Tab-separated table of C-alpha atoms in Angstrom:
chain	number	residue	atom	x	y	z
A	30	UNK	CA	65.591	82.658	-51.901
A	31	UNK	CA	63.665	80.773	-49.324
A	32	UNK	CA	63.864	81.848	-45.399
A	33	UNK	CA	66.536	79.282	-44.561
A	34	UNK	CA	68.961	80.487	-47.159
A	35	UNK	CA	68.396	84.181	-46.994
A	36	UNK	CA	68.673	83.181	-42.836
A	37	UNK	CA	71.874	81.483	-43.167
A	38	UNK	CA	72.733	84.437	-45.874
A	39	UNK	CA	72.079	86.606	-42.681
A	40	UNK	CA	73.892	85.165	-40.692
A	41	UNK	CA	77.118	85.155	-42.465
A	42	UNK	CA	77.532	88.343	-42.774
A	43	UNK	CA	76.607	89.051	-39.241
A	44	UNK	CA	79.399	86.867	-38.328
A	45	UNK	CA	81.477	88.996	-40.935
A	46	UNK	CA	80.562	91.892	-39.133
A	47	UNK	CA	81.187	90.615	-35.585
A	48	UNK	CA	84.941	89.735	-36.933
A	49	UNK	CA	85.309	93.228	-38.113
A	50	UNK	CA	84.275	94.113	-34.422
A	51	UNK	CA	86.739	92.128	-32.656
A	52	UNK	CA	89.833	92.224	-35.210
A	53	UNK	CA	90.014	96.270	-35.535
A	54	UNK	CA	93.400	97.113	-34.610
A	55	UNK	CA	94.405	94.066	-36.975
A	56	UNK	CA	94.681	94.260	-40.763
A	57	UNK	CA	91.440	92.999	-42.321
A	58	UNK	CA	91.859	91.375	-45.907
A	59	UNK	CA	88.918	90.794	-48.557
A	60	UNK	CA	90.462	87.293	-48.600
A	61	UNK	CA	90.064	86.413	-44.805
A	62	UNK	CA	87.059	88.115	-44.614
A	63	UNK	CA	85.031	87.360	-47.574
A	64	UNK	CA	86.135	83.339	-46.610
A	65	UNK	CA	84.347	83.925	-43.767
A	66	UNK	CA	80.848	84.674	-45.610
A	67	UNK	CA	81.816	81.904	-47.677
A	68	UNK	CA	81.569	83.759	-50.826
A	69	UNK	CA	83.648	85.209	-53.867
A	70	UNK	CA	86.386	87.578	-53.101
A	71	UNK	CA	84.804	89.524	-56.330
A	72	UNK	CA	81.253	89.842	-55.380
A	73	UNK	CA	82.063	90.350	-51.442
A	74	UNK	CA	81.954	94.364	-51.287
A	75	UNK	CA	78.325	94.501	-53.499
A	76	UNK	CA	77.228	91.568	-50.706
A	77	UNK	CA	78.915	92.876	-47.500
A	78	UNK	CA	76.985	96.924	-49.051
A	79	UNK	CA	74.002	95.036	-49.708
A	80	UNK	CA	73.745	93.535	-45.806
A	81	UNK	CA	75.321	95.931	-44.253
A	82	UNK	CA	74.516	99.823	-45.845
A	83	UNK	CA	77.850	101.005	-46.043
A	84	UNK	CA	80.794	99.971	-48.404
A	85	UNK	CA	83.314	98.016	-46.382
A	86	UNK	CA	86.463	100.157	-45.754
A	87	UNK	CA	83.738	102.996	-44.748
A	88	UNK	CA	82.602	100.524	-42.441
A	89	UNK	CA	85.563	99.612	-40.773
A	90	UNK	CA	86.265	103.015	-40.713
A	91	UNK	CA	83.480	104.108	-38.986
A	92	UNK	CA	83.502	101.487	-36.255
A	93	UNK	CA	87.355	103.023	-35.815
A	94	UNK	CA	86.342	106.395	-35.697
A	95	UNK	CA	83.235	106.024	-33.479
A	96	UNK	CA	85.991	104.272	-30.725
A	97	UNK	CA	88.175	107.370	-31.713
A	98	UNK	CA	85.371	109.913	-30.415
A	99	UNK	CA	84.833	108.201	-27.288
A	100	UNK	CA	87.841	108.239	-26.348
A	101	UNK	CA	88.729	111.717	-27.084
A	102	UNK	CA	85.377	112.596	-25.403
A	103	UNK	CA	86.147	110.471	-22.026
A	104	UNK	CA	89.738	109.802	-22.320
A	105	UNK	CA	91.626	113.077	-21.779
A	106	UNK	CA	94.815	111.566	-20.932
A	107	UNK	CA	94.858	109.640	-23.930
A	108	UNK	CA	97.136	111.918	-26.387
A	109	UNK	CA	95.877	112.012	-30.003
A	110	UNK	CA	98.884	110.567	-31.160
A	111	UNK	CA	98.092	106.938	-29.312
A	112	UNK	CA	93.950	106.961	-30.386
A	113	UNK	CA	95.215	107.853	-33.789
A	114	UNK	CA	97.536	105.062	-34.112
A	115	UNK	CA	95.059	102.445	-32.583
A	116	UNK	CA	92.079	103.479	-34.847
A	117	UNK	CA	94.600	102.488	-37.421
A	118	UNK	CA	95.946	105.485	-38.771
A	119	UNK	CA	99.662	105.650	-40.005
A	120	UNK	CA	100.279	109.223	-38.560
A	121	UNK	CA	97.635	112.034	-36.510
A	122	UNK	CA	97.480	113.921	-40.014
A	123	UNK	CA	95.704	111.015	-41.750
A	124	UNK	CA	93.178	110.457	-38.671
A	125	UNK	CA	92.505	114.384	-38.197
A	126	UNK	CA	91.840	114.323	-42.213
A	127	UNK	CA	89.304	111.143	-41.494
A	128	UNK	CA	88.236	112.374	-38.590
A	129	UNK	CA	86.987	116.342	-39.796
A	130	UNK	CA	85.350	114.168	-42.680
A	131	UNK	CA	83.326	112.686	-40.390
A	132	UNK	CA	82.637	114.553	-37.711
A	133	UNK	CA	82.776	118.021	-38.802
A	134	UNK	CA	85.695	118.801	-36.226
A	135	UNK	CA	89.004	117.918	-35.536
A	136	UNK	CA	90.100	115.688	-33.417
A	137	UNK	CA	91.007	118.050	-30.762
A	138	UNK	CA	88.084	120.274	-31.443
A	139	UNK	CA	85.842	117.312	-30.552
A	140	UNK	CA	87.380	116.857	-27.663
A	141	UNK	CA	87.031	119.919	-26.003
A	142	UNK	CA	83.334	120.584	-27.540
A	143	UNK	CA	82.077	117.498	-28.541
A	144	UNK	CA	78.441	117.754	-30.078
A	145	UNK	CA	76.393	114.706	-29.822
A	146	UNK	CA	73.596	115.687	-31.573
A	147	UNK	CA	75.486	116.560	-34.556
A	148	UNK	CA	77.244	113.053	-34.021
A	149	UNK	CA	74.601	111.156	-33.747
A	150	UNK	CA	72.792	112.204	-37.085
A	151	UNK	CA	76.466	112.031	-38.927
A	152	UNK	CA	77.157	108.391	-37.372
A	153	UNK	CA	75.393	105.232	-39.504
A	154	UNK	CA	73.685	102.802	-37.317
A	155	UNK	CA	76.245	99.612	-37.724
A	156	UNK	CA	75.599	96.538	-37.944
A	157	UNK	CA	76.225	93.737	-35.976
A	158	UNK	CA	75.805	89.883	-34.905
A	159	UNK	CA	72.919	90.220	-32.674
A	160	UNK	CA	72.852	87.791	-29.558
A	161	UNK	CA	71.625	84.563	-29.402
A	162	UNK	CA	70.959	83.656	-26.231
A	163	UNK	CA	70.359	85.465	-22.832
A	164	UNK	CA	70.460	83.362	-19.282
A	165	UNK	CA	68.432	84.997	-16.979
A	166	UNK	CA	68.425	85.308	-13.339
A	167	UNK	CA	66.077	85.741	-10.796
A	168	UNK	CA	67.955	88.096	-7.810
A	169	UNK	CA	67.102	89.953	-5.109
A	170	UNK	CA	68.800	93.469	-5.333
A	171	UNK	CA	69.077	95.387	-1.997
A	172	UNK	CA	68.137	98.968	-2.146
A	173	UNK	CA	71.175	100.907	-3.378
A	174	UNK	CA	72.037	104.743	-2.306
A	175	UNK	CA	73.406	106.766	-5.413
A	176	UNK	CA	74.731	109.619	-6.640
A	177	UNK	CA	72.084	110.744	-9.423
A	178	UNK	CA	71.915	113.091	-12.337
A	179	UNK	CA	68.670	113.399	-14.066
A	180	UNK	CA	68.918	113.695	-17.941
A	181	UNK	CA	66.212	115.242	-19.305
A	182	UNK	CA	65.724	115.901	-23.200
A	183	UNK	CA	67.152	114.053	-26.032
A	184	UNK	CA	68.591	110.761	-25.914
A	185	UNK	CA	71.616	112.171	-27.972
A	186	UNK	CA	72.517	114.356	-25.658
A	187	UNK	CA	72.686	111.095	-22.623
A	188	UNK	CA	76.568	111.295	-23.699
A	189	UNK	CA	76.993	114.545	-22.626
A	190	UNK	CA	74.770	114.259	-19.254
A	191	UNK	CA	77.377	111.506	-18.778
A	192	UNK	CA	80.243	113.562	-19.074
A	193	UNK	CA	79.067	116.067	-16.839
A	194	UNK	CA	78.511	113.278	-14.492
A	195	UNK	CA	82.111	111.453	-15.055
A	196	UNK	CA	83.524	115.276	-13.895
A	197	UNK	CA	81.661	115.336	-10.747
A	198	UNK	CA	82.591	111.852	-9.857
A	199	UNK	CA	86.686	113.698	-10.145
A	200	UNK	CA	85.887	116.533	-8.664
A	201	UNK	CA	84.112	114.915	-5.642
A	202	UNK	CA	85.530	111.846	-5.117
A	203	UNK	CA	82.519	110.509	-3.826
A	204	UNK	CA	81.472	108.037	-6.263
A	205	UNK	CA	84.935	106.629	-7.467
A	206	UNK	CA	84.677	104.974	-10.978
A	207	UNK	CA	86.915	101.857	-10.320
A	208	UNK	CA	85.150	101.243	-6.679
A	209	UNK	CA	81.564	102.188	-7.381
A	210	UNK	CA	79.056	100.714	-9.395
A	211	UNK	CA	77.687	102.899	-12.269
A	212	UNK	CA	74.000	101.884	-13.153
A	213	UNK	CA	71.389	104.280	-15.972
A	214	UNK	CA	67.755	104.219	-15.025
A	215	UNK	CA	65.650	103.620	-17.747
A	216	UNK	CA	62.342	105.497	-17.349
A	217	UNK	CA	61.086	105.575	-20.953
A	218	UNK	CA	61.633	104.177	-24.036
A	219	UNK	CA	63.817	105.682	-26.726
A	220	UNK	CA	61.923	104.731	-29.632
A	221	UNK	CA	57.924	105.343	-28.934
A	222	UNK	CA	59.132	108.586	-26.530
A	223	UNK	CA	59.084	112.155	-28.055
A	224	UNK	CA	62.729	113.472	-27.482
A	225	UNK	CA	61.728	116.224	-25.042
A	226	UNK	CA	59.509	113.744	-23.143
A	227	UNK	CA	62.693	111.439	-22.586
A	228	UNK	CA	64.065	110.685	-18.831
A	229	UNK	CA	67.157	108.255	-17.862
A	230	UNK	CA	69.092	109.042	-14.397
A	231	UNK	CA	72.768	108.449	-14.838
A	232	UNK	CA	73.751	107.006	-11.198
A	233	UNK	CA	76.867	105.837	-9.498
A	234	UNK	CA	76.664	104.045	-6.316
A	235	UNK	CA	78.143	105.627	-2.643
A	236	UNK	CA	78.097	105.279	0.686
A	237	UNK	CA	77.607	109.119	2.119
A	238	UNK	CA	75.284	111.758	1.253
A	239	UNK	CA	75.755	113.779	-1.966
A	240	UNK	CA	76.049	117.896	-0.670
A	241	UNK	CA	74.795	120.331	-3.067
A	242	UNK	CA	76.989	120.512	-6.044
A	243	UNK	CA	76.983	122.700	-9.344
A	244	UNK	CA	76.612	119.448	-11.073
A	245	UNK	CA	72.795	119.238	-10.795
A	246	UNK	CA	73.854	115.581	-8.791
A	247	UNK	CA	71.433	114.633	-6.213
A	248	UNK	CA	70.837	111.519	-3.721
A	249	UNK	CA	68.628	108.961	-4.688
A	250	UNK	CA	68.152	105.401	-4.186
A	251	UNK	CA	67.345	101.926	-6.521
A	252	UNK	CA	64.554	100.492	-5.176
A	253	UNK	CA	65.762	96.974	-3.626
A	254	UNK	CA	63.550	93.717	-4.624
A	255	UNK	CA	63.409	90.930	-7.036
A	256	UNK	CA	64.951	91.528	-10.412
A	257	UNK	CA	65.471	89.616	-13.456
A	258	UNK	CA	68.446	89.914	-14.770
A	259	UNK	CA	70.472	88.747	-18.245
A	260	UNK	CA	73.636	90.250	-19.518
A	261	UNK	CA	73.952	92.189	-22.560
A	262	UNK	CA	76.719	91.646	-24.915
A	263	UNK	CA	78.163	94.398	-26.861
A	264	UNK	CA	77.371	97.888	-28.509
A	265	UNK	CA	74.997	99.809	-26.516
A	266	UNK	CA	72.636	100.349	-30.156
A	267	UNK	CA	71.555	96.754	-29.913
A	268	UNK	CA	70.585	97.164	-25.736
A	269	UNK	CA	67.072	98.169	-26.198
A	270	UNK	CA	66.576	94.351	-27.967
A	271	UNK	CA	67.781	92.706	-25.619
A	272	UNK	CA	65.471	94.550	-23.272
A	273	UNK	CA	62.755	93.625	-25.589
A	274	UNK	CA	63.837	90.503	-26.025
A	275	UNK	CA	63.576	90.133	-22.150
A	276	UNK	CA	59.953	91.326	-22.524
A	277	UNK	CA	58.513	89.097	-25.504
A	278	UNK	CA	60.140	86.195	-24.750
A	279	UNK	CA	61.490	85.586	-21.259
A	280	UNK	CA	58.725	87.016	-19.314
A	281	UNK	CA	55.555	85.289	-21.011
A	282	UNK	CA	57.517	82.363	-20.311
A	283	UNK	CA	58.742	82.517	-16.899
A	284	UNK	CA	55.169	83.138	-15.315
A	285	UNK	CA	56.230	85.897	-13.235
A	286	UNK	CA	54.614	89.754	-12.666
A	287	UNK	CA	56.387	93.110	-13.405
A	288	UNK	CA	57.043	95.810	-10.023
A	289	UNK	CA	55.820	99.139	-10.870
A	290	UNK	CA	59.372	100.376	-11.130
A	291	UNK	CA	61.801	101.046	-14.050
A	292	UNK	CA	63.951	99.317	-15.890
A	293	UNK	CA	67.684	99.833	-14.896
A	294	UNK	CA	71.629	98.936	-16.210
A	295	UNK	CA	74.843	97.688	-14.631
A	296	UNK	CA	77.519	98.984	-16.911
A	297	UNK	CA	79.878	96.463	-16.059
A	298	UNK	CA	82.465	98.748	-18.626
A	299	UNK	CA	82.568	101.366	-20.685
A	300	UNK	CA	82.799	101.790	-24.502
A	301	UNK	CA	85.674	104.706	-24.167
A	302	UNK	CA	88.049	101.700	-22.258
A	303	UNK	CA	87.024	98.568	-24.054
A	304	UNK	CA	86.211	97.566	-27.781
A	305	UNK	CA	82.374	97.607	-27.993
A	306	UNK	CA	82.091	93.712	-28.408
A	307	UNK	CA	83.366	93.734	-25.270
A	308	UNK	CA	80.960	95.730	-23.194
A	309	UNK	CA	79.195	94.034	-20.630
A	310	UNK	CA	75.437	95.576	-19.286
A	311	UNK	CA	73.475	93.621	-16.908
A	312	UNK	CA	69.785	94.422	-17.347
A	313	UNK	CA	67.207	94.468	-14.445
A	314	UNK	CA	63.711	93.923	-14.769
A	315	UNK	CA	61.667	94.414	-11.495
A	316	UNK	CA	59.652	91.697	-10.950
A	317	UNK	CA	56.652	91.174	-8.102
């Protein structure tokens, strides 16, 4: 198979799996979605295993589950009943079945002891249309106060540095979620950092002082200055290449400097409210 047919091959089935993304509270036939590869309804499971790692109704499964977790994770006033029903369950007895499968723990287990690092080596990594295209802008950002917790340790434990964080934000009121702007500060690199060595401060913007809190949140500030800045589409496992992306091909070309400062994200929403296709990030670069 030469590179444009095992491209276009590629891309199919990424668009397959972008469907799948968007359409999960739907049903999704072999028919519909095996015309969209433009291949046999017979030989679509072996193909859609073969691109994608995982038999199909696992996959569509697991992208139902994963939404499942998040929600029972951040969601508390969503009753099982309703996350159940929208992962597309028939009844809770069928999803709690699914979900101890998966995860180890019930559905109400998780929720009130959810273990991240056990999730994220039971999870597959999914996959997914990647992004085409990414306009970037050149802003200037004005220095932003913030309330800050500083994650230290593995990045599979960020979830539940972020929980910890979403509490004090109730409990305080100082940083409210639908009025404040929640932003991660990206000090090191997932992939070439040793787990213990990782940082990323999980920050939500306000306008007073943060008092001392059994949180571990502190004041702190974004450094103001020129950014670049391109929005990121989608699940969260495909931000770090767009961030690359940014780096390889948008910055050789744009002629500009990097600021001795870190990278940092706008979460514009959050996977627990919206279907992870629709997540929004906004992505600064500091520039000179």
């Amino acid at each position: 198979m030469n590179d444009a047919l095992t491209t276009a091959y590629r891309e199919r089935f990424a668009m397959v799996c972008d469907y799948i993304a968007r359409h999960l509270d739907e049903p999704l036939t072999l028919d519909k979605l095996s015309a969209l590869a433009h291949c046999s309804p017979y030989h679509f499971h072996r193909q859609f295993a073969a691109f994608s790692g995982l038999p199909l109704y696992r996959y569509i499964q697991w992208l139902r589950l994963r939404h499942a977790s998040w929600r029972l994770a951040f969601n508390p006033q969503d009753k099982v009943i309703d996350i159940a029903l929208d992962a597309g369950f028939q009844n809770p007895e069928s999803f709690s079945r699914a979900f101890k499968t998966a995860f180890g723990k019930s559905p109400r287990q998780f929720r009130v002891a959810p273990d991240w690092l056990d999730w994220h080596q039971r999870v597959p990594m999914m996959a997914s249309q990647e992004q085409q295209s990414m306009d970037v802008q050149i802003v200037d950002f004005p220095p932003t106060r913030v309330a800050m917790l500083q994650h230290r340790g593995s990045p599979a434990l960020v979830n539940a540095s972020a929980a910890k964080f979403i509490e004090w934000r109730k409990q305080s009121g100082l940083s409210p979620v639908k009025q404040s702007k929640t932003f991660g500060i990206a000090w090191d690199d997932p992939q070439s950092t040793a787990p213990e060595a990782f940082r990323f401060d999980i920050c939500g913007s306000v306008s007073d002082a943060v008092p001392d809190n059994a949180f571990g949140v502190i004041n702190g500030e974004i450094a103001g200055g020129r950014y670049a800045v391109a929005r990121h589409l989608g699940s969260l496992d495909n931000l770090s290449q767009s961030v690359w992306a940014m780096f390889r091909e948008w910055l050789p070309a744009s002629g500009e400097s990097l600021r001795d400062a870190p990278v940092f994200f706008h979460y514009l929403n959050f996977v627990n409210d919206v279907p992870e296709h629709a997540l929004q990030t906004d992505i600064y670069l500091p520039l000179k």
